[in-house]
XYZ file of N, CA, C and O in Angstrom:
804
model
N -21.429 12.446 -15.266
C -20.651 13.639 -15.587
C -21.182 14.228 -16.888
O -21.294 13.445 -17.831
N -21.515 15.464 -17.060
C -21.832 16.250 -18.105
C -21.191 16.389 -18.600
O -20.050 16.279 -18.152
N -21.494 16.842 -20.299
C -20.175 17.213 -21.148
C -19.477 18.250 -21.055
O -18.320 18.140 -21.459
N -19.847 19.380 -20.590
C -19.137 20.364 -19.456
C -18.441 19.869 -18.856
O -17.309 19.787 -19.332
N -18.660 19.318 -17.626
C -17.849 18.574 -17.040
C -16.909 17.945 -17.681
O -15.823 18.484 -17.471
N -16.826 16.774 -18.577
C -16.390 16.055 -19.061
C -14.804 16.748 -20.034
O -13.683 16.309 -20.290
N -15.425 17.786 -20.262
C -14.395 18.905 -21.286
C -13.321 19.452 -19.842
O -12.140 19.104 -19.811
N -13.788 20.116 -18.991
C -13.130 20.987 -18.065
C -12.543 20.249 -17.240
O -11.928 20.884 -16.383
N -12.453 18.405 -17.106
C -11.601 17.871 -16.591
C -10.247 17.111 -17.703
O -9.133 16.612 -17.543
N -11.093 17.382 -18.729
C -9.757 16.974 -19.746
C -8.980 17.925 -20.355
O -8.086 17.682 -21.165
N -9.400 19.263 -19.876
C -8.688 20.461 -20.462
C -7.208 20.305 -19.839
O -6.914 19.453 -19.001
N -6.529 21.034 -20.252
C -4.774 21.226 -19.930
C -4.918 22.081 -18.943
O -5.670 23.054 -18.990
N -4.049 21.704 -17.776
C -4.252 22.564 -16.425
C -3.065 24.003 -16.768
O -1.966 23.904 -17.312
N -3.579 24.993 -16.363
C -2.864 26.189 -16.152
C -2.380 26.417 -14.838
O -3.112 26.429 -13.848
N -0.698 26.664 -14.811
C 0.223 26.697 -14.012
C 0.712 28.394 -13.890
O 0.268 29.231 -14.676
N 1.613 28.716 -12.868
C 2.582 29.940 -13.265
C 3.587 29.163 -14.006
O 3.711 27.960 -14.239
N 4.318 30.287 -14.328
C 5.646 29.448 -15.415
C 6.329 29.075 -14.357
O 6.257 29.589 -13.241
N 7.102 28.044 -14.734
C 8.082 27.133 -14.269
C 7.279 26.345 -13.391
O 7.992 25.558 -12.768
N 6.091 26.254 -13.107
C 5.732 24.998 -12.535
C 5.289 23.563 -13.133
O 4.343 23.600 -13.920
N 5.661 22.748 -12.951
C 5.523 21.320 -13.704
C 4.720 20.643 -12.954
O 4.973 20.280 -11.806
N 2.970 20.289 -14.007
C 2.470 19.422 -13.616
C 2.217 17.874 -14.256
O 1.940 17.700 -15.442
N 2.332 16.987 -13.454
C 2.305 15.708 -13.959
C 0.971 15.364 -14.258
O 0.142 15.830 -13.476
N 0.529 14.644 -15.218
C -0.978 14.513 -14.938
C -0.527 13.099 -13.693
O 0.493 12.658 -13.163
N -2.116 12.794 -13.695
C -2.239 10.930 -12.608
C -1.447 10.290 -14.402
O -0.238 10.519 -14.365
N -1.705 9.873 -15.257
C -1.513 9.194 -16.098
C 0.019 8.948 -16.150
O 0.558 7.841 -16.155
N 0.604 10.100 -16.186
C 1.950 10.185 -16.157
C 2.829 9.735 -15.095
O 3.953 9.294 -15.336
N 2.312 9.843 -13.833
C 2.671 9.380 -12.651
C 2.482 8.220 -12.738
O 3.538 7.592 -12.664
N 1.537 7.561 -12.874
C 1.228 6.037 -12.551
C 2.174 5.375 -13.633
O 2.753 4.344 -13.289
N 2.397 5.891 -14.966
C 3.522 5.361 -15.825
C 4.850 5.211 -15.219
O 5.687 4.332 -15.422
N 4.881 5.948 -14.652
C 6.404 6.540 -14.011
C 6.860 5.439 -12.832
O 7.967 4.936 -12.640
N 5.409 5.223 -12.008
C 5.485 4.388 -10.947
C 5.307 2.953 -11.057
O 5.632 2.223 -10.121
N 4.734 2.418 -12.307
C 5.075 1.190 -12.872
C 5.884 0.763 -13.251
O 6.259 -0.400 -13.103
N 6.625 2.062 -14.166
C 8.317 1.403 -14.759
C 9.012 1.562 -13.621
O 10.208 1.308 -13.766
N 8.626 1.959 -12.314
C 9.700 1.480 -11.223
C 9.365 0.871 -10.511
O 10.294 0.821 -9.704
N 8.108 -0.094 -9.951
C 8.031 -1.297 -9.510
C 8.641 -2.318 -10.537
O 9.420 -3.205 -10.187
N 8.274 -2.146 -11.682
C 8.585 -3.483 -12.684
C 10.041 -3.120 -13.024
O 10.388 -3.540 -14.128
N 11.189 -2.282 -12.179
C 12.607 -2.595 -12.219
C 13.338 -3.218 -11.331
O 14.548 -3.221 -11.100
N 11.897 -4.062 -10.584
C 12.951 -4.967 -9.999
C 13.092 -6.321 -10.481
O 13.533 -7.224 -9.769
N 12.704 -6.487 -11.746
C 12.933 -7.106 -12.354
C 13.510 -6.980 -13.605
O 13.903 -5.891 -14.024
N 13.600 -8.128 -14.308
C 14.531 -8.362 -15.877
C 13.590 -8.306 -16.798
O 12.387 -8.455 -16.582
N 14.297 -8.007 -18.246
C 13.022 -7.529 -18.979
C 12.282 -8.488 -19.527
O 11.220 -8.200 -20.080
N 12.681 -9.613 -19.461
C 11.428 -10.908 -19.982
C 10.691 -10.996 -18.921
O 9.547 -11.291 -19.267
N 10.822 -10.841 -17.346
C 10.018 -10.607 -16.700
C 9.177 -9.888 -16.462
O 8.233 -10.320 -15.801
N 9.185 -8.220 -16.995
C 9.031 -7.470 -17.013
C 7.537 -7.555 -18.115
O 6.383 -7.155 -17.952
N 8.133 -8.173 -19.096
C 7.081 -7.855 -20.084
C 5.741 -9.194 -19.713
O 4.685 -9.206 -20.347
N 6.080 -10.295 -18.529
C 5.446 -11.070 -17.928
C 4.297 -10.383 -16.935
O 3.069 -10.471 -16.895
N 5.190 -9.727 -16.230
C 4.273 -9.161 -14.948
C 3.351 -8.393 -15.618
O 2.159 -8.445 -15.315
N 3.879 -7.500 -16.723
C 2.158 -6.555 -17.475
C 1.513 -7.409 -18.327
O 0.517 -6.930 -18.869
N 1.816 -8.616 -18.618
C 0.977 -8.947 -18.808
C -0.105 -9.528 -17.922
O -1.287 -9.335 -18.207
N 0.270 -10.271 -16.802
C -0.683 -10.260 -15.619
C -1.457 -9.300 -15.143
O -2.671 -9.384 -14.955
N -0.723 -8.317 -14.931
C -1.139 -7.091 -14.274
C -2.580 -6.804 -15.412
O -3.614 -6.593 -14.779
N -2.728 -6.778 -16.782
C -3.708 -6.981 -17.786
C -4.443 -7.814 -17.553
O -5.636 -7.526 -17.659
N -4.060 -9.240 -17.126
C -5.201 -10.648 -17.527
C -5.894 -10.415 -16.332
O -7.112 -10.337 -16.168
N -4.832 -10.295 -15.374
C -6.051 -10.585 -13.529
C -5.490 -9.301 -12.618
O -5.648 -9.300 -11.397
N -4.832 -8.226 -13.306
C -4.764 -7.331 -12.060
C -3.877 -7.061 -11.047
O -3.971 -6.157 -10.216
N -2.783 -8.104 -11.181
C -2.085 -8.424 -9.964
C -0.719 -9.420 -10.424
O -0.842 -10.459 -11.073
N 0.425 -8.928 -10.000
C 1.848 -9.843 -10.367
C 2.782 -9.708 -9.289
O 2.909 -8.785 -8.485
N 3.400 -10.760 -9.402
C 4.322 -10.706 -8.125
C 5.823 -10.539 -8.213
O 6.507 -11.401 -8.765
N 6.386 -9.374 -7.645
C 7.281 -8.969 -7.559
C 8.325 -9.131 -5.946
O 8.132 -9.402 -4.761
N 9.387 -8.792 -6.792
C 10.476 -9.145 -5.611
C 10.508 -8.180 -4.574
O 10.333 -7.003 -4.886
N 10.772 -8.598 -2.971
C 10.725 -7.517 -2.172
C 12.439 -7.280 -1.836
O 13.178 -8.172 -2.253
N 12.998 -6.264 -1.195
C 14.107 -6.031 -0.357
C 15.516 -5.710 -1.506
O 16.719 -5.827 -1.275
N 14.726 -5.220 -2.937
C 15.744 -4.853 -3.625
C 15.707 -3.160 -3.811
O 16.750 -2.547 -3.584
N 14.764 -2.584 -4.134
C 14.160 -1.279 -4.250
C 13.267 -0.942 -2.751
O 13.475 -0.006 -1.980
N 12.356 -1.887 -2.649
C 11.515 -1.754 -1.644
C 11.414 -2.741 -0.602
O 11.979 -3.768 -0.978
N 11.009 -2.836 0.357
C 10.106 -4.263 0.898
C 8.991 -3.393 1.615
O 8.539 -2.253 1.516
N 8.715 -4.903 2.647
C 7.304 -4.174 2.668
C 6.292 -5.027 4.395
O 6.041 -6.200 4.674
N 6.012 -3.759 5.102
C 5.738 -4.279 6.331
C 4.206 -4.897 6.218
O 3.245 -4.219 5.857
N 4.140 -6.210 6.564
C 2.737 -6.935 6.577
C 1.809 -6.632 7.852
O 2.057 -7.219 8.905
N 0.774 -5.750 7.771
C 0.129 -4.884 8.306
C -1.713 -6.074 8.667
O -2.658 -6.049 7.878
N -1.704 -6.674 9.593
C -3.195 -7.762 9.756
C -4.512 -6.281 9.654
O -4.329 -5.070 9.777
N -5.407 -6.840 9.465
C -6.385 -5.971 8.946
C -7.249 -5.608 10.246
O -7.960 -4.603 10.280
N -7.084 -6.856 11.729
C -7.654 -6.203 12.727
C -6.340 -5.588 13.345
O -6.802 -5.366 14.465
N -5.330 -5.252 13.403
C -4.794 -3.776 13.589
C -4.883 -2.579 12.783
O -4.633 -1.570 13.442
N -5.075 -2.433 11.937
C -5.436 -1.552 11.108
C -7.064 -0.789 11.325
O -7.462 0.376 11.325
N -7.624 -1.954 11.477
C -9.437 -1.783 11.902
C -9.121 -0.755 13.450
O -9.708 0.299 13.695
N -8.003 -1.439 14.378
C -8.012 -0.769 15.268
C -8.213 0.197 15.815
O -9.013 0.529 16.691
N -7.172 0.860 15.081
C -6.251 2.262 14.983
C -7.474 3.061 14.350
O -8.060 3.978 14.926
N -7.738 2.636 13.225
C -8.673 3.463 12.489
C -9.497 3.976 13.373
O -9.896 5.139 13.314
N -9.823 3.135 14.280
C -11.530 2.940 14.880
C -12.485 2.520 13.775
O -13.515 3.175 13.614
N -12.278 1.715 13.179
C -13.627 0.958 12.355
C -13.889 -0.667 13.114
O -13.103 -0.960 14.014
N -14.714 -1.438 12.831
C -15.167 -2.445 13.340
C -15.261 -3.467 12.244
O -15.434 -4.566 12.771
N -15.213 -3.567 10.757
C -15.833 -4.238 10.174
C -14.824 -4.671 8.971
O -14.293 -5.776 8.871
N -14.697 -3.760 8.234
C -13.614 -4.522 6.654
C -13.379 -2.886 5.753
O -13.892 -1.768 5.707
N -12.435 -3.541 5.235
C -11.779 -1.977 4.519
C -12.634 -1.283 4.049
O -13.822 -1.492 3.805
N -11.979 -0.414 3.920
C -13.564 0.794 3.085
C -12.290 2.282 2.928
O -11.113 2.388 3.273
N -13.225 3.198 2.270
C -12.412 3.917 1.292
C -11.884 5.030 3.083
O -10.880 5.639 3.451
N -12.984 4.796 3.553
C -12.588 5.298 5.208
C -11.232 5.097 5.913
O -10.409 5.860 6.418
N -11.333 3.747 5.742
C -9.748 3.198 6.103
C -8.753 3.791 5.568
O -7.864 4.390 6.173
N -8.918 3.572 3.789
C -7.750 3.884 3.024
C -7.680 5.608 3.139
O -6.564 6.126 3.093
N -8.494 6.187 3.240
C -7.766 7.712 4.188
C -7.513 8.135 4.902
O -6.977 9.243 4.897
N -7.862 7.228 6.229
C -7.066 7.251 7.225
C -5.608 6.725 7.245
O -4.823 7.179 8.077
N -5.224 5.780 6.354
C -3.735 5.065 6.003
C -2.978 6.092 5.491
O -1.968 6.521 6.048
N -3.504 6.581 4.264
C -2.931 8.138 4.048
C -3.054 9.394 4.289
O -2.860 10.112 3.308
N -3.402 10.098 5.613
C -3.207 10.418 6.523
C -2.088 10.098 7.592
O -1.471 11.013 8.136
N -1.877 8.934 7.838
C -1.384 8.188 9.205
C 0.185 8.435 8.551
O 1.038 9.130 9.101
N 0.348 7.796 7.410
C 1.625 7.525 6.392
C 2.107 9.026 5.818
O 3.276 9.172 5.462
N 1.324 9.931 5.758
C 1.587 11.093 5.029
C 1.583 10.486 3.337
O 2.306 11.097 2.550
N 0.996 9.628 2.958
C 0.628 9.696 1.384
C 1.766 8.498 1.208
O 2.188 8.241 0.081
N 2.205 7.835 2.281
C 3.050 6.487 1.971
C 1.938 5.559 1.318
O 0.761 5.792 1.591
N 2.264 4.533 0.479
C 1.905 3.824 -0.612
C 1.463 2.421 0.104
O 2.457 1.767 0.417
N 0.345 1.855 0.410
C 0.062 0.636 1.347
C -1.397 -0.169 0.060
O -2.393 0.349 -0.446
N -0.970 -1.201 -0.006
C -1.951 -2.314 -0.864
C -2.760 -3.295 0.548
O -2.469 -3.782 1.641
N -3.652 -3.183 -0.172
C -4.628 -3.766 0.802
C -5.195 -5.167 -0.045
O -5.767 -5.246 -1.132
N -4.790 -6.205 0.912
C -5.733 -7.640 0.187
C -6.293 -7.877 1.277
O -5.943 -8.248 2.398
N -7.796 -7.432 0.453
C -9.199 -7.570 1.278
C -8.843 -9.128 1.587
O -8.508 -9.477 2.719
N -8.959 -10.217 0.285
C -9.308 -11.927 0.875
C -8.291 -12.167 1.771
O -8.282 -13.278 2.300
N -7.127 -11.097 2.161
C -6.166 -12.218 3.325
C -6.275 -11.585 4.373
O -5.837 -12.049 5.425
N -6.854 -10.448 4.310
C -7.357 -9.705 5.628
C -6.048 -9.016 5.749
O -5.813 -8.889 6.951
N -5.112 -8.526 5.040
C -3.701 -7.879 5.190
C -3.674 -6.626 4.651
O -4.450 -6.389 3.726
N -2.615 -5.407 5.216
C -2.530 -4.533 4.293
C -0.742 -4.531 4.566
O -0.113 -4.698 5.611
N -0.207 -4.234 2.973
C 1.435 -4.097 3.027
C 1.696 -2.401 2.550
O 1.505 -1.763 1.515
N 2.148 -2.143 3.691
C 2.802 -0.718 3.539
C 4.430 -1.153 2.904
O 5.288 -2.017 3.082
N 4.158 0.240 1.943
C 5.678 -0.320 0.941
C 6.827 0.785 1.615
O 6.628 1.994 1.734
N 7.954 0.122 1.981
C 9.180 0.606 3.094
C 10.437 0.807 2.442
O 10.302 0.314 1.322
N 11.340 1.176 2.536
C 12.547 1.335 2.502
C 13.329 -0.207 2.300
O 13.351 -1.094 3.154
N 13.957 -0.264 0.938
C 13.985 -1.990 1.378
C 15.364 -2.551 2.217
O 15.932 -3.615 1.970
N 15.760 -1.570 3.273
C 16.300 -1.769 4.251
C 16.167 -1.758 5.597
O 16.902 -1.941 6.567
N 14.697 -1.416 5.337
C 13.514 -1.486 6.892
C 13.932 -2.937 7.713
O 14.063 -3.021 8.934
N 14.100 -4.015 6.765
C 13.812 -5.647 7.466
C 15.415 -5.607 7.971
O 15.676 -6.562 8.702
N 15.991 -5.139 7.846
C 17.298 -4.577 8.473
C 17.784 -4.306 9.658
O 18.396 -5.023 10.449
N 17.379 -2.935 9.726
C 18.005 -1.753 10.330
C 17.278 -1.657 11.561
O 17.719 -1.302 12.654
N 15.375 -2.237 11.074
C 14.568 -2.709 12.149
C 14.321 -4.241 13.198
O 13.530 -4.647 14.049
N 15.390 -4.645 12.576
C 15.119 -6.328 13.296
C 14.693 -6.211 14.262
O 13.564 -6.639 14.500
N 15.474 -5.553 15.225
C 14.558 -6.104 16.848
C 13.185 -5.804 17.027
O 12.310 -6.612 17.336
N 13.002 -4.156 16.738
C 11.387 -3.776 16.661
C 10.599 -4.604 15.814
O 9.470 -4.774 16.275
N 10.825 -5.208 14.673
C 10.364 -6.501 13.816
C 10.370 -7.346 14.674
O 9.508 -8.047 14.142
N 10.651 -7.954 15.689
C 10.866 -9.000 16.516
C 9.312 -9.355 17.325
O 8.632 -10.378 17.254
N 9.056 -7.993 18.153
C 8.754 -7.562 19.179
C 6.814 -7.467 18.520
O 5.691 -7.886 18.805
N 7.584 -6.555 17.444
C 5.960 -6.348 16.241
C 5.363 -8.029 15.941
O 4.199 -8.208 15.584
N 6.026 -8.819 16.080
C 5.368 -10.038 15.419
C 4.439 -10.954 16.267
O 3.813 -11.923 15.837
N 4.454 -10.448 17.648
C 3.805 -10.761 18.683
C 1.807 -9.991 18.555
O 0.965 -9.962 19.453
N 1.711 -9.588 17.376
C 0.379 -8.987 16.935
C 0.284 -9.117 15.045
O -0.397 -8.465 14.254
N 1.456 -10.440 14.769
C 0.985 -11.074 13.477
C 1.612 -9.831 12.096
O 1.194 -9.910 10.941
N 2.747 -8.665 12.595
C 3.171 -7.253 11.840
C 4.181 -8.049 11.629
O 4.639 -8.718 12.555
N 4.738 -8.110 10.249
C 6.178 -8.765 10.063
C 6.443 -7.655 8.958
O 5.641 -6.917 8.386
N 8.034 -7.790 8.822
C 8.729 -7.078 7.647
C 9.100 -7.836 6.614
O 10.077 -8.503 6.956
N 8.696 -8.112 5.200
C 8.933 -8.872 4.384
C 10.261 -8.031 3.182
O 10.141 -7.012 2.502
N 11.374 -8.923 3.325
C 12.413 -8.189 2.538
C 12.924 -9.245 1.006
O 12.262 -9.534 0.010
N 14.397 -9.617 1.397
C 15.048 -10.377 0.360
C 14.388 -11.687 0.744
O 14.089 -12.159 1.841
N 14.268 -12.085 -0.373
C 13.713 -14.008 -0.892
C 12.136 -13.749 -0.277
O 11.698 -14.657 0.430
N 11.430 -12.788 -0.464
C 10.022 -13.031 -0.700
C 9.472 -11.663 -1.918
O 9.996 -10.623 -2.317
N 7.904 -12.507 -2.232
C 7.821 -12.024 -3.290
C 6.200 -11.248 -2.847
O 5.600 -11.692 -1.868
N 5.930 -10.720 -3.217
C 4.690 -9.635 -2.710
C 3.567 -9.103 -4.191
O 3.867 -8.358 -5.124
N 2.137 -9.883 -3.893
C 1.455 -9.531 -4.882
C 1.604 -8.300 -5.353
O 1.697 -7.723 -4.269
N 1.702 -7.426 -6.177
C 1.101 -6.082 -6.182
C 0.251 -5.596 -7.394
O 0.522 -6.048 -8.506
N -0.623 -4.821 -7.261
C -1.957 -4.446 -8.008
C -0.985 -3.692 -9.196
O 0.225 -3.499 -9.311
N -2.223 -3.366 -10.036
C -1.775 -2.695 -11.088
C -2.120 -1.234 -10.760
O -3.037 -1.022 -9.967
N -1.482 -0.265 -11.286
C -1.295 0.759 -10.607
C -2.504 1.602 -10.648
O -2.708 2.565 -9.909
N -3.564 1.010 -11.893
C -4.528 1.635 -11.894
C -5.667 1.708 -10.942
O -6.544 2.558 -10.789
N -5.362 0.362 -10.224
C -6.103 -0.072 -8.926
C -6.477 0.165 -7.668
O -6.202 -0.668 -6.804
N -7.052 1.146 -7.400
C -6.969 1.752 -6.530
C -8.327 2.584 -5.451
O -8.503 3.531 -4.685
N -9.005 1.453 -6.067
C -10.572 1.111 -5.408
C -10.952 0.013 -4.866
O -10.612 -0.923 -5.590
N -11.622 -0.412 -3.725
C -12.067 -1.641 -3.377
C -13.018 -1.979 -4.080
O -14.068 -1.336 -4.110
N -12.809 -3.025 -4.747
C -13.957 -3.758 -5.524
C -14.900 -4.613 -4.343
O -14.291 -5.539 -3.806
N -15.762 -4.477 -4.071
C -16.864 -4.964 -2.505
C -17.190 -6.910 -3.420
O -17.332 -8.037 -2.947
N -17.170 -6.169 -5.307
C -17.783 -7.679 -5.942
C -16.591 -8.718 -5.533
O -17.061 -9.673 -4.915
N -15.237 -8.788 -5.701
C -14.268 -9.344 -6.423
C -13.483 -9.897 -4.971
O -13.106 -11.011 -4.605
N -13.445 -8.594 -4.381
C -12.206 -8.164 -2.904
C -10.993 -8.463 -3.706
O -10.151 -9.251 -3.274
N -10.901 -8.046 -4.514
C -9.289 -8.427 -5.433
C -8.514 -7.315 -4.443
O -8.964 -6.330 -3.858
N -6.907 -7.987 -4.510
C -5.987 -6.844 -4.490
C -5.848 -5.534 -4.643
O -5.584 -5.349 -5.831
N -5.878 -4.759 -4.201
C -5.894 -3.149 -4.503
C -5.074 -2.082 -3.995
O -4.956 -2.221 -2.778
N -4.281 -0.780 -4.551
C -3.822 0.311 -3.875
C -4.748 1.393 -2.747
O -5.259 2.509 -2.850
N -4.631 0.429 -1.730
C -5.877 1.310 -0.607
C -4.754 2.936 -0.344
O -5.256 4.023 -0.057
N -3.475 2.750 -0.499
C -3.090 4.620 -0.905
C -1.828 4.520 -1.770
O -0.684 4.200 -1.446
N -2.347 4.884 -2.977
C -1.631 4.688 -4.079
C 0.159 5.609 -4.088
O 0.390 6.667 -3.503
N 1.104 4.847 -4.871
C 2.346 5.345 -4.878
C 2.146 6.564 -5.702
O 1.955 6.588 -6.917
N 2.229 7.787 -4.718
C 2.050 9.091 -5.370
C 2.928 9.367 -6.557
O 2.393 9.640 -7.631
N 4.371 9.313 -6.436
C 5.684 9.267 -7.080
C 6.629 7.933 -7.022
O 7.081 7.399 -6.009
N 6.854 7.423 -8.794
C 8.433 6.582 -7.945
C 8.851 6.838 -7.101
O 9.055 8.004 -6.766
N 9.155 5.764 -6.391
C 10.243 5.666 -5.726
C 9.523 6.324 -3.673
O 10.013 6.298 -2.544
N 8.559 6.672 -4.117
C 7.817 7.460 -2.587
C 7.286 6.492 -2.178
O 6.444 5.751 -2.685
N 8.193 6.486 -0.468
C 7.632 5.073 -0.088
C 7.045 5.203 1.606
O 7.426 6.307 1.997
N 6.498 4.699 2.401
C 5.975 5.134 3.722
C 7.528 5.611 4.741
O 8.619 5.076 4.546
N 7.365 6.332 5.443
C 8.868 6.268 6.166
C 8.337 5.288 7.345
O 7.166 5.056 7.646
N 9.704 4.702 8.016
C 9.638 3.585 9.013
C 8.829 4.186 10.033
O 7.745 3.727 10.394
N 9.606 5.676 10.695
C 8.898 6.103 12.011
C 7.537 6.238 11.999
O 6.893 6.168 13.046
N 6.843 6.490 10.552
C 5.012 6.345 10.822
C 4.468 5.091 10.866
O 3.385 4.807 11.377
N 5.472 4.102 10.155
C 4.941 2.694 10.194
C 4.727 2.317 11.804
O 3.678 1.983 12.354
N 6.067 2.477 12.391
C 6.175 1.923 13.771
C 4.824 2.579 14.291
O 3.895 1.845 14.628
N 4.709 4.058 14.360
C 4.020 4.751 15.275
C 2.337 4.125 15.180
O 1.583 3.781 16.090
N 2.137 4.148 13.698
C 0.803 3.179 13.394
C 0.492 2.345 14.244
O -0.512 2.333 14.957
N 1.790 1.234 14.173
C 2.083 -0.161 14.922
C 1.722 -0.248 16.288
O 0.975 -1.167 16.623
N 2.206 0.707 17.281
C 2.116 1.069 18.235
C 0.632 1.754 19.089
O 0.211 1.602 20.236
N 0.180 2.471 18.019
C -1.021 2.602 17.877
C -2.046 1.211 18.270
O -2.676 0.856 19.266
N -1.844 0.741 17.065
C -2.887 -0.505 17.033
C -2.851 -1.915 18.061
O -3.751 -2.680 18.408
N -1.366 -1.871 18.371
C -0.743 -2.400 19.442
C -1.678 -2.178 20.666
O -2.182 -3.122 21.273
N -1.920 -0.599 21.060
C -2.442 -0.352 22.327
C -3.924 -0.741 21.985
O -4.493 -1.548 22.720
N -4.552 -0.224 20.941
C -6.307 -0.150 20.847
C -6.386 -1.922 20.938
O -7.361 -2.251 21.614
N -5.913 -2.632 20.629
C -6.039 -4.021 20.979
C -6.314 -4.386 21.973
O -7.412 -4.636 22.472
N -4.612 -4.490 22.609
C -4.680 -4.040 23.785
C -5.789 -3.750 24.320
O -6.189 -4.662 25.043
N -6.682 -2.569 24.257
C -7.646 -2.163 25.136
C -8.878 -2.929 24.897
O -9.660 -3.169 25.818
N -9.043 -3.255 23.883
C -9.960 -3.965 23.277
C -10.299 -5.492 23.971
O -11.373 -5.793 24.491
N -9.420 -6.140 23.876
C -8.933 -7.747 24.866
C -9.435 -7.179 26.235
O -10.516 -7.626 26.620
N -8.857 -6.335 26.958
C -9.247 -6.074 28.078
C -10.908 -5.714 28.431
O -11.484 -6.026 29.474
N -11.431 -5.063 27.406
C -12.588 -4.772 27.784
C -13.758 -6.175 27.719
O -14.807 -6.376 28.331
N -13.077 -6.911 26.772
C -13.561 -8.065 26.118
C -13.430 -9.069 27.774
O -14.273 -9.842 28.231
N -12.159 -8.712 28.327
C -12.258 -10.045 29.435
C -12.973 -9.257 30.589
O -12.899 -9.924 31.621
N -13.474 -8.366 30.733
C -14.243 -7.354 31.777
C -13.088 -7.694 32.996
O -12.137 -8.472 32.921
N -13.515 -6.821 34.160
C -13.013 -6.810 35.619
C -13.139 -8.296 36.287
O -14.093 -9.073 36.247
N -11.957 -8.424 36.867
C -11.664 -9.651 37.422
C -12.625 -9.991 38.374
O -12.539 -11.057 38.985
């Protein structure tokens, strides 16, 4: 980046009046002090510090949020990719979600879309049915890595934890009906996939 460059992305953005822009800096502040309220404040001042040493702290699910556990060959599915996350994936996730907030851990082969933390609820039976392709809803009494908010690249060196589509705003979280529809999605391309795999009888 040139110093041109470098100036004209740090300049102050011009709005009409009355429009309010957030910078990313401000947002991601905003969206940290509300993951880290689901906790207490000695905890609180625990998790940033993790989130500093290695990147990653674990927080409670099914109080603010929880969060649907998404296997990485359904996800590969749907996408149509064949191989391991890539920045491809993570825009197709936000796309699919409309800008819902999903962490991707490359080493467990998982991605957790962050839900309503009354999804593991309201959805039991479809949770039931989903678990027959390894999709579960993780709510109260589990705890869920999550990246630091700045994180939001696949590292290819590390495969650490990461925001494959980052929480745009507190509190903005995927809605259920795109989760399912995803689900359903990847459900069938499997599906088709197995079949082609066992050829004609």
């Amino acid at each position: 980046m040139t110093e041109t460059q470098r100036s004209r992305a740090l300049s102050p953005v011009e709005t009409d009046p009355g429009v309010l822009v957030h910078p990313t800096a401000d947002r991601r502040l905003a969206t940290e002090h509300w993951l880290l309220s689901t906790l207490d404040g000695h905890s609180r001042d625990r998790a940033r510090m993790e989130w500093q040493a290695g990147g990653v702290t674990l927080l409670p699910l099914g109080t603010l949020f929880s969060a649907v556990r998404l296997p990485l060959r359904l996800v590969l599915a749907v996408a149509g990719e064949r191989s391991a996350p890539s920045a491809d994936v993570d825009a197709f996730l936000s796309e699919a979600l409309a800008g819902g907030p999903v962490i991707c851990d490359p080493s467990g082969r998982r991605y957790y879309a962050l839900v309503p933390a009354s999804m593991p609820t309201t959805w039991h039976k479809t949770v039931d049915d989903w678990r027959t392709v390894d999709v579960d809803c993780l709510g109260r009494d589990t705890y869920l890595g999550v990246p630091s908010t700045d994180l939001d690249t696949l590292n290819a060196r590390t495969w650490a934890s990461y925001w494959a589509v980052p929480m745009a705003s507190a509190a903005m979280l995927c809605a259920p009906l795109a989760i399912a529809r995803l689900i359903a999605a990847g459900k069938h391309q499997l599906a088709q996939q197995a079949d082609a795999e066992v050829g004609p009888a």
